[in-house]
Tab-separated table of C-alpha atoms in Angstrom:
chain	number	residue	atom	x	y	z
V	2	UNK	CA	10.745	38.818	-94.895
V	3	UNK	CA	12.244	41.590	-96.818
V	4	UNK	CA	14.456	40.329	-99.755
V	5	UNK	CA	17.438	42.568	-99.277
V	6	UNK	CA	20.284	42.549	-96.806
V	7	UNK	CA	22.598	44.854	-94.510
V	8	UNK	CA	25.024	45.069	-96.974
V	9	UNK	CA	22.537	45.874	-99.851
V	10	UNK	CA	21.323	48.301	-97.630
V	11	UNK	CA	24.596	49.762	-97.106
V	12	UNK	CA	25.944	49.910	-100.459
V	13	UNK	CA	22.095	52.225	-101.238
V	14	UNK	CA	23.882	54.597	-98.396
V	15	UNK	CA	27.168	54.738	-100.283
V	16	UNK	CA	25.462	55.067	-103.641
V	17	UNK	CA	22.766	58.207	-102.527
V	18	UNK	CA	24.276	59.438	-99.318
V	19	UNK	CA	21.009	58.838	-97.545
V	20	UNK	CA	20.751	58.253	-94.170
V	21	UNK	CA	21.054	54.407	-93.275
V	22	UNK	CA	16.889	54.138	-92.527
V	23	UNK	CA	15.767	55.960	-95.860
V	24	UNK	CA	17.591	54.000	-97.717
V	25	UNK	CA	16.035	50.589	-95.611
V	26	UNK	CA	12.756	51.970	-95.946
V	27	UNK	CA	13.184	52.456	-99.360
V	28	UNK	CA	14.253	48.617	-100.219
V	29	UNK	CA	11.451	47.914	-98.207
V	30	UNK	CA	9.117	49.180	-100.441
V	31	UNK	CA	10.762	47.988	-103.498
V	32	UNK	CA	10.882	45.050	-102.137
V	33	UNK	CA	14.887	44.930	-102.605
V	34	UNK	CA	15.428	46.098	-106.268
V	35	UNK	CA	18.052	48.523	-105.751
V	36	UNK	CA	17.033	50.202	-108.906
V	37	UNK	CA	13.766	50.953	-107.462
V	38	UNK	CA	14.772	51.677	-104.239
V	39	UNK	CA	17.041	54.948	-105.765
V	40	UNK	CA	13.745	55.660	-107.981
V	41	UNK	CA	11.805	56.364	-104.616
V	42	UNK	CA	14.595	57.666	-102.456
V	43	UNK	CA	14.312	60.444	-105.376
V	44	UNK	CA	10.729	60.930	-105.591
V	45	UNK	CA	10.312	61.429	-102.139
V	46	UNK	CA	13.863	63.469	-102.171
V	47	UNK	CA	12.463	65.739	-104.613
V	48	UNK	CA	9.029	66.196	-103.056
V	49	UNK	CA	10.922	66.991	-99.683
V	50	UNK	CA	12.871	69.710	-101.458
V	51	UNK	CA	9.554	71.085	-102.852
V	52	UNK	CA	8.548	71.363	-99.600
V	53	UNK	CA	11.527	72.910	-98.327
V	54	UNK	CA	11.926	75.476	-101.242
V	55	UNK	CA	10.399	78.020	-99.185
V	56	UNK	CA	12.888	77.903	-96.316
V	57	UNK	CA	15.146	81.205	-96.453
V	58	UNK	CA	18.621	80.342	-97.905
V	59	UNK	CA	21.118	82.779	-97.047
V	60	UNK	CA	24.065	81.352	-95.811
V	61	UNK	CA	26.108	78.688	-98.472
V	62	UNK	CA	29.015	80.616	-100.153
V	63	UNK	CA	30.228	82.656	-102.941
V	64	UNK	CA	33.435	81.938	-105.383
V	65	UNK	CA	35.512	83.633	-107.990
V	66	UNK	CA	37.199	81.240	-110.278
V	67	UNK	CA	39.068	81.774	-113.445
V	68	UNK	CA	40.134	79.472	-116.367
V	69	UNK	CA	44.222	78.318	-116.296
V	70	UNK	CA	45.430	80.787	-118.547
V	71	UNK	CA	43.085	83.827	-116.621
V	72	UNK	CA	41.233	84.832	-119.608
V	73	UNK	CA	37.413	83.549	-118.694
V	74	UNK	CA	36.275	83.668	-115.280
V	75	UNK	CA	33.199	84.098	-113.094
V	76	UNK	CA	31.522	84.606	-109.821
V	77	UNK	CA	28.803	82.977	-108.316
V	78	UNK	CA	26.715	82.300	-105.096
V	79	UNK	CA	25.362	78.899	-103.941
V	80	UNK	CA	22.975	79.285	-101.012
V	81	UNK	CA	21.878	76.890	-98.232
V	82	UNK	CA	20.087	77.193	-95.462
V	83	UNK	CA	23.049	77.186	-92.967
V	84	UNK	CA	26.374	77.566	-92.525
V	85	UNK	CA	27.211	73.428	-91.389
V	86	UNK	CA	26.136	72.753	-94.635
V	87	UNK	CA	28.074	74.912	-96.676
V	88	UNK	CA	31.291	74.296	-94.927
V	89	UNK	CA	30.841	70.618	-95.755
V	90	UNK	CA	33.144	69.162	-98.755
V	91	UNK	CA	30.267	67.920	-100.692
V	92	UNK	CA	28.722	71.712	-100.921
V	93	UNK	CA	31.915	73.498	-101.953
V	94	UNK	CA	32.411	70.783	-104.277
V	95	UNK	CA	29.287	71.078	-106.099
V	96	UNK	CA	30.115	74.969	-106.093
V	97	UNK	CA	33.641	74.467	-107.624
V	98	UNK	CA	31.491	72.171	-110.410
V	99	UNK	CA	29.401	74.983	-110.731
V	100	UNK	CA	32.186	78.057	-111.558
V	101	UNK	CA	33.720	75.002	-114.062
V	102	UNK	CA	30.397	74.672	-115.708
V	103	UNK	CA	30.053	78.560	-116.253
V	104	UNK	CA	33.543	79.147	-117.198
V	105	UNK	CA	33.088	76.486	-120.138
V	106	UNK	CA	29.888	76.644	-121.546
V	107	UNK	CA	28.769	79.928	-120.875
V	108	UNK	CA	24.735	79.798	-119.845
V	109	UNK	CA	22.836	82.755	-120.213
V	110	UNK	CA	21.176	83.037	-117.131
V	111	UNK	CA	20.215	80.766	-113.708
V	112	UNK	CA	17.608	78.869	-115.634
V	113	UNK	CA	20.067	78.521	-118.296
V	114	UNK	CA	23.009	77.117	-115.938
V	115	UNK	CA	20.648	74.511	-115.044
V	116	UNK	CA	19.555	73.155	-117.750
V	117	UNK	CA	23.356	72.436	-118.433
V	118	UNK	CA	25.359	69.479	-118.519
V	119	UNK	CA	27.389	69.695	-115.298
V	120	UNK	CA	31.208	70.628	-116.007
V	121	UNK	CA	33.196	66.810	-115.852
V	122	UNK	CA	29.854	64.397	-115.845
V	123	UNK	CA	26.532	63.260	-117.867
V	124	UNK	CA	23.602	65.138	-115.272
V	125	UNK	CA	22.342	68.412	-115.604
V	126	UNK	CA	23.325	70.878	-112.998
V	127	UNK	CA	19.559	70.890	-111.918
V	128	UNK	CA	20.168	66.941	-111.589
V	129	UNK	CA	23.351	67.133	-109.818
V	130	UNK	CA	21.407	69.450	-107.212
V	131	UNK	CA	18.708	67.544	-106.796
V	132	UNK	CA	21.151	64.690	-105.895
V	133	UNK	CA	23.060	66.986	-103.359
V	134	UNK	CA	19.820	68.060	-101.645
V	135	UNK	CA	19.033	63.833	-101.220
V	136	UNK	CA	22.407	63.829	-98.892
V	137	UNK	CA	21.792	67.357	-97.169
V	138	UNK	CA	18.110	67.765	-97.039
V	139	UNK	CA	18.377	71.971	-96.955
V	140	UNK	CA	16.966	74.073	-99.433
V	141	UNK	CA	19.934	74.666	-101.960
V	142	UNK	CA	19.534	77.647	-104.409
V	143	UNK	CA	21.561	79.020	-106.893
V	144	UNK	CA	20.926	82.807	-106.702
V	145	UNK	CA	23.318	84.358	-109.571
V	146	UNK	CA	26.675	84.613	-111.166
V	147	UNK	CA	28.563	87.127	-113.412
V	148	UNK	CA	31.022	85.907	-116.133
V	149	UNK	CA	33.753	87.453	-117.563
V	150	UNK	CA	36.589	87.728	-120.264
V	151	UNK	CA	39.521	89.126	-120.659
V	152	UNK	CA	42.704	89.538	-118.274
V	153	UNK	CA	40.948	88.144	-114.901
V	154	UNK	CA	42.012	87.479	-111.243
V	155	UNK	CA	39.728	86.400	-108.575
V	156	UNK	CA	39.916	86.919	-104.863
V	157	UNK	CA	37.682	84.942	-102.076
V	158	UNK	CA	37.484	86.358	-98.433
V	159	UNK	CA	36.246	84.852	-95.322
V	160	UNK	CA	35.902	81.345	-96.716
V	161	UNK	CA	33.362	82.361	-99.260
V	162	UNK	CA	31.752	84.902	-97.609
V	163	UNK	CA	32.515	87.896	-100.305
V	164	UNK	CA	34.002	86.767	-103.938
V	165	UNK	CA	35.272	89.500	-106.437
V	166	UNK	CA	36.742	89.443	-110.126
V	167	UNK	CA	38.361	91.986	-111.519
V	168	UNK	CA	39.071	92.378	-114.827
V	169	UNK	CA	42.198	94.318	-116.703
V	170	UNK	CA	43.900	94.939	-119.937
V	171	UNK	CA	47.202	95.402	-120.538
V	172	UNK	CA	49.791	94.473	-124.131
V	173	UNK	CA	51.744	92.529	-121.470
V	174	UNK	CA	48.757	89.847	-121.099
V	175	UNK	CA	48.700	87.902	-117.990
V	176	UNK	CA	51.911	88.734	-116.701
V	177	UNK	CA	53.096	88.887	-113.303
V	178	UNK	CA	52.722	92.530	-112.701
V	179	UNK	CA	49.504	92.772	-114.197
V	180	UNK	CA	47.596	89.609	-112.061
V	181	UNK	CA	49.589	91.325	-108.875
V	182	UNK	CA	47.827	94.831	-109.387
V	183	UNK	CA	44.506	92.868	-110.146
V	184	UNK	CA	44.954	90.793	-107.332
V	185	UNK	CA	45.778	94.151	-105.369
V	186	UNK	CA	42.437	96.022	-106.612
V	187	UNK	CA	40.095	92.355	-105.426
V	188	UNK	CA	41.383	93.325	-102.064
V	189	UNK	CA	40.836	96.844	-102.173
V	190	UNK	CA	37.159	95.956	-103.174
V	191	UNK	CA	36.464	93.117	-100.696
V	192	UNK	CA	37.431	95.519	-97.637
V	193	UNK	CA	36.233	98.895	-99.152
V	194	UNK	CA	33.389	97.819	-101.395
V	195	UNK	CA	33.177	100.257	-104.298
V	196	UNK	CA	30.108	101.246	-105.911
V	197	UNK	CA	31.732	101.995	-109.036
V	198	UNK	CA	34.876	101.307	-111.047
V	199	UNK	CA	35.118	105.281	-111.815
V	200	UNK	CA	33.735	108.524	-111.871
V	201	UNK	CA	32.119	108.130	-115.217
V	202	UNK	CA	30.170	105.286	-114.194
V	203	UNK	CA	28.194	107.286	-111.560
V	204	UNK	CA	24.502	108.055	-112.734
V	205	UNK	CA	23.536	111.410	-113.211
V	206	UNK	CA	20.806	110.669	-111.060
V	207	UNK	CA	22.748	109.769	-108.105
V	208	UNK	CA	25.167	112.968	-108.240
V	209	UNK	CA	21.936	115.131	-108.161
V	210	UNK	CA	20.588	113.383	-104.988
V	211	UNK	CA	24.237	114.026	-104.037
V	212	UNK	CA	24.011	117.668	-104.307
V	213	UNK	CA	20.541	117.951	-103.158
V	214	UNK	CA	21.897	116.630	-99.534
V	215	UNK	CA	25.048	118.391	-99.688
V	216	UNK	CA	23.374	121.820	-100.747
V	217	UNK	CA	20.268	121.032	-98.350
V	218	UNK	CA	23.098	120.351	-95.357
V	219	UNK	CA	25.136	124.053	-96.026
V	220	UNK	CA	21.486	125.557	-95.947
V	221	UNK	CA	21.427	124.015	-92.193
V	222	UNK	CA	24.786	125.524	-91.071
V	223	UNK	CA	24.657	128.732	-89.787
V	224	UNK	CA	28.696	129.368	-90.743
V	225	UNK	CA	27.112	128.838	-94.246
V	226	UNK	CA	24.458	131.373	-94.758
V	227	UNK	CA	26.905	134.384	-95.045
V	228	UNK	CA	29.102	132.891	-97.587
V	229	UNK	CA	28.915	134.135	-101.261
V	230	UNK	CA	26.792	131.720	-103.565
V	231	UNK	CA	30.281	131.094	-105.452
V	232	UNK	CA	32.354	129.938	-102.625
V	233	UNK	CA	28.798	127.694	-101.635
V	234	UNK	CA	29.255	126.210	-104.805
V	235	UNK	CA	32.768	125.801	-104.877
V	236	UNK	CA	32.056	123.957	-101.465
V	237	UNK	CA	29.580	121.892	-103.266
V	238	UNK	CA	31.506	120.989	-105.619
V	239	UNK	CA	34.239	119.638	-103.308
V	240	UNK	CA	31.633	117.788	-101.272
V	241	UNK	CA	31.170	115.892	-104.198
V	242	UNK	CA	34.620	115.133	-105.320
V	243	UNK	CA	34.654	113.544	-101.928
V	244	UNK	CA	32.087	111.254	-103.022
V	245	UNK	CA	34.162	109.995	-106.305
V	246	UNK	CA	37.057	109.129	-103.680
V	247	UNK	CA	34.736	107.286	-101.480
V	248	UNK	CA	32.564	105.064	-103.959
V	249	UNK	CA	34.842	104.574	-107.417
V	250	UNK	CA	37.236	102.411	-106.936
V	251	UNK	CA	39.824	104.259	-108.623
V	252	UNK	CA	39.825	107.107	-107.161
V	253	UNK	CA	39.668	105.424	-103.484
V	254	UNK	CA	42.845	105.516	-101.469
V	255	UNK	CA	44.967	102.568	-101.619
V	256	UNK	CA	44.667	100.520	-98.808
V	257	UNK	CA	48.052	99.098	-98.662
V	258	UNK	CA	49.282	102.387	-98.957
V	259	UNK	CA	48.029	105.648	-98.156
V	260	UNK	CA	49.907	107.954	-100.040
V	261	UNK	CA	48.502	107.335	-103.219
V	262	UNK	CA	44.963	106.730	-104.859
V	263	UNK	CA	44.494	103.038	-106.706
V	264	UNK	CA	44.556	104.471	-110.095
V	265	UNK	CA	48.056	105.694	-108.917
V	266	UNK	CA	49.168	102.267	-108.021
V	267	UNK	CA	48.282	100.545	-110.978
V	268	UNK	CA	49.908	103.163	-113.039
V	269	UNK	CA	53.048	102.855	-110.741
V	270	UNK	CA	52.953	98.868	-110.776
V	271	UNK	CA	52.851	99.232	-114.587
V	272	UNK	CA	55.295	101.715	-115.200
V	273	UNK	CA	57.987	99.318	-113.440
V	274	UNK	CA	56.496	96.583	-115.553
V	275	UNK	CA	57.458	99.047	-118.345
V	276	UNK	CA	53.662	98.578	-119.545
V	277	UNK	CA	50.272	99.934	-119.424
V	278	UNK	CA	47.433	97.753	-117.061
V	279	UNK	CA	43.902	99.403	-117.122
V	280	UNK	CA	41.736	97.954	-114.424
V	281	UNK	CA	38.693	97.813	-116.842
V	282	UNK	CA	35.374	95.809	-114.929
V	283	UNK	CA	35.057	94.162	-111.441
V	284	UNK	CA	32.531	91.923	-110.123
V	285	UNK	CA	31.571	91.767	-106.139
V	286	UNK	CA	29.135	89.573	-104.484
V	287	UNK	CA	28.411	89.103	-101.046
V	288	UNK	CA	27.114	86.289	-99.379
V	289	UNK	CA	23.067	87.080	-98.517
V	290	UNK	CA	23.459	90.067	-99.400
V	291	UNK	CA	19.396	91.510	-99.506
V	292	UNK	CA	18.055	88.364	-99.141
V	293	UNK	CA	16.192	88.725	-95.618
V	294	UNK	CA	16.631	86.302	-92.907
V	295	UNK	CA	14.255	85.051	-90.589
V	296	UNK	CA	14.882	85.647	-86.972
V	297	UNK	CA	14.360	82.883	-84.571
V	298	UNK	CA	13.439	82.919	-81.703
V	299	UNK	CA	14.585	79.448	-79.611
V	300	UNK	CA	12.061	80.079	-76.704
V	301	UNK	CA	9.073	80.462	-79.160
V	302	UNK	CA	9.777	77.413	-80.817
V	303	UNK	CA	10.658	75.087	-78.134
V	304	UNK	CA	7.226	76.743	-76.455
V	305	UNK	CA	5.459	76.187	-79.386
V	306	UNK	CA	6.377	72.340	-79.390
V	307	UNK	CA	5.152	71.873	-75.928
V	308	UNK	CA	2.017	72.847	-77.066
């Protein structure tokens, strides 16, 4: 007769989040020593997420946090396997706990961040992971974060799906004006997805491949072959320009208003503020972004069970 009861096997549930006939076979096997019983839940937790490391992870979510007084912040992306999971309280808990942890103790790197003590408790974020994966049972990953300092405002869209910091500097500090045009550039970014803050930040590299297509695409066009190498060039030139406006975000048009680029909205937002903000760094992740999913196919599998 096992020496444990319901309620012993209930209050294992409450304490692990296992499911109700883990945590029975579990006492079972430790023969009712609830001490034991977590030890094994564990081991065979952790062996099951060894197993399950392989699984593609691309859903989960990705958030931009900052400190109260906007001066650290970071971004970074939790991934589970799907998207139940990660729109459970427990997962975008242990996210939230993760931002806090990199926002006060600043970890070098993923490997780093888990070998940390886990913002507000005694485990290790790899420990407080492990301990999530016991009540989900999906392969969990932390893929990467950015962190950074100075005047910072973060902006989450679609529920974690893309999270962006930007980061500015202005003698007015944190004020109002400042966090709105901040605010205002996260937006642009999320919908219009920059490749650069501005012009100057574009490799050389990538403005000759620029001009190799652009020149290569006038040699194509008939209108083009009787023009005067100058004008081509001129042409060329312009061709390019257009790419500044399209990938820095400075230079992009404003999206809230068309009339003006976003380096002339800050400037404008600033002037009224009777300061100077310089939009100075930006961080954007997406959500899965390059990580490749697998593609299912129901019919296969449910065949492949028959068999």
């Amino acid at each position: 007769m096992a020496n444990f009861t319901a309620k012993d096997v209930n209050e294992l549930r409450k304490n692990t989040g296992v499911g109700m006939m883990d945590c029975k076979k579990a006492l079972t096997e430790a023969d009712g020593d609830v001490e034991k019983a977590m030890l094994i839940l564990r081991e065979k937790g952790l062996a099951t997420q060894a197993k399950k490391a392989g699984r593609v992870a691309a859903e989960g979510m990705v958030i931009a946090k900052v400190n109260a007084d906007h001066t650290v912040g970071c971004v970074v992306e939790v991934n589970s396997e799907t998207d139940f999971v990660a729109n459970t309280d427990e997962f975008k808990a242990f996210v939230n706990t993760v931002a806090d942890t990199i926002i006060e103790k600043n970890p070098a790197d993923v490997e780093a961040l888990k070998s940390t003590v886990i913002a507000g408790g005694t485990a290790t974020v790899d420990e407080a992971l492990q301990e999530l994966f016991l009540k989900i049972r999906e392969n969990l990953q932390i893929r990467r974060f950015t962190r950074l300092e100075g005047i910072l405002v973060p902006y989450i869209h679609g529920g974690g799906k893309i999270g962006v910091l930007v980061q500015a500097a202005s003698p007015a500090g944190a004020s109002e004006a400042v966090l709105t045009a901040a605010k205002d550039c996260a937006l642009q970014i999320a919908a219009m997805k920059p490749s650069y803050l501005k012009r100057e930040d574009v490799p050389a590299t990538v403005l000759e491949e620029e001009k190799t297509v652009v020149l290569a695409q006038m040699a194509e066009d008939p209108k083009m072959k009787t023009k005067p190498q100058q004008v081509l060039a001129k042409i060329a030139e312009g061709k390019v320009g257009k790419y500044y406006s399209e990938n820095c975000l400075l230079e992009q048009t404003f999206v809230k208003d068309g009339s003006m680029n976003v380096k002339q909205y800050v400037d404008s937002v600033a002037k009224a503020a009777g300061t100077t903000i310089d939009i100075t760094g930006y961080v954007c992740f997406e959500r899965g972004e390059g990580i490749e999913k697998k593609a299912d196919n129901f019919a296969e599998e449910i065949a492949s069970m028959i068999k």
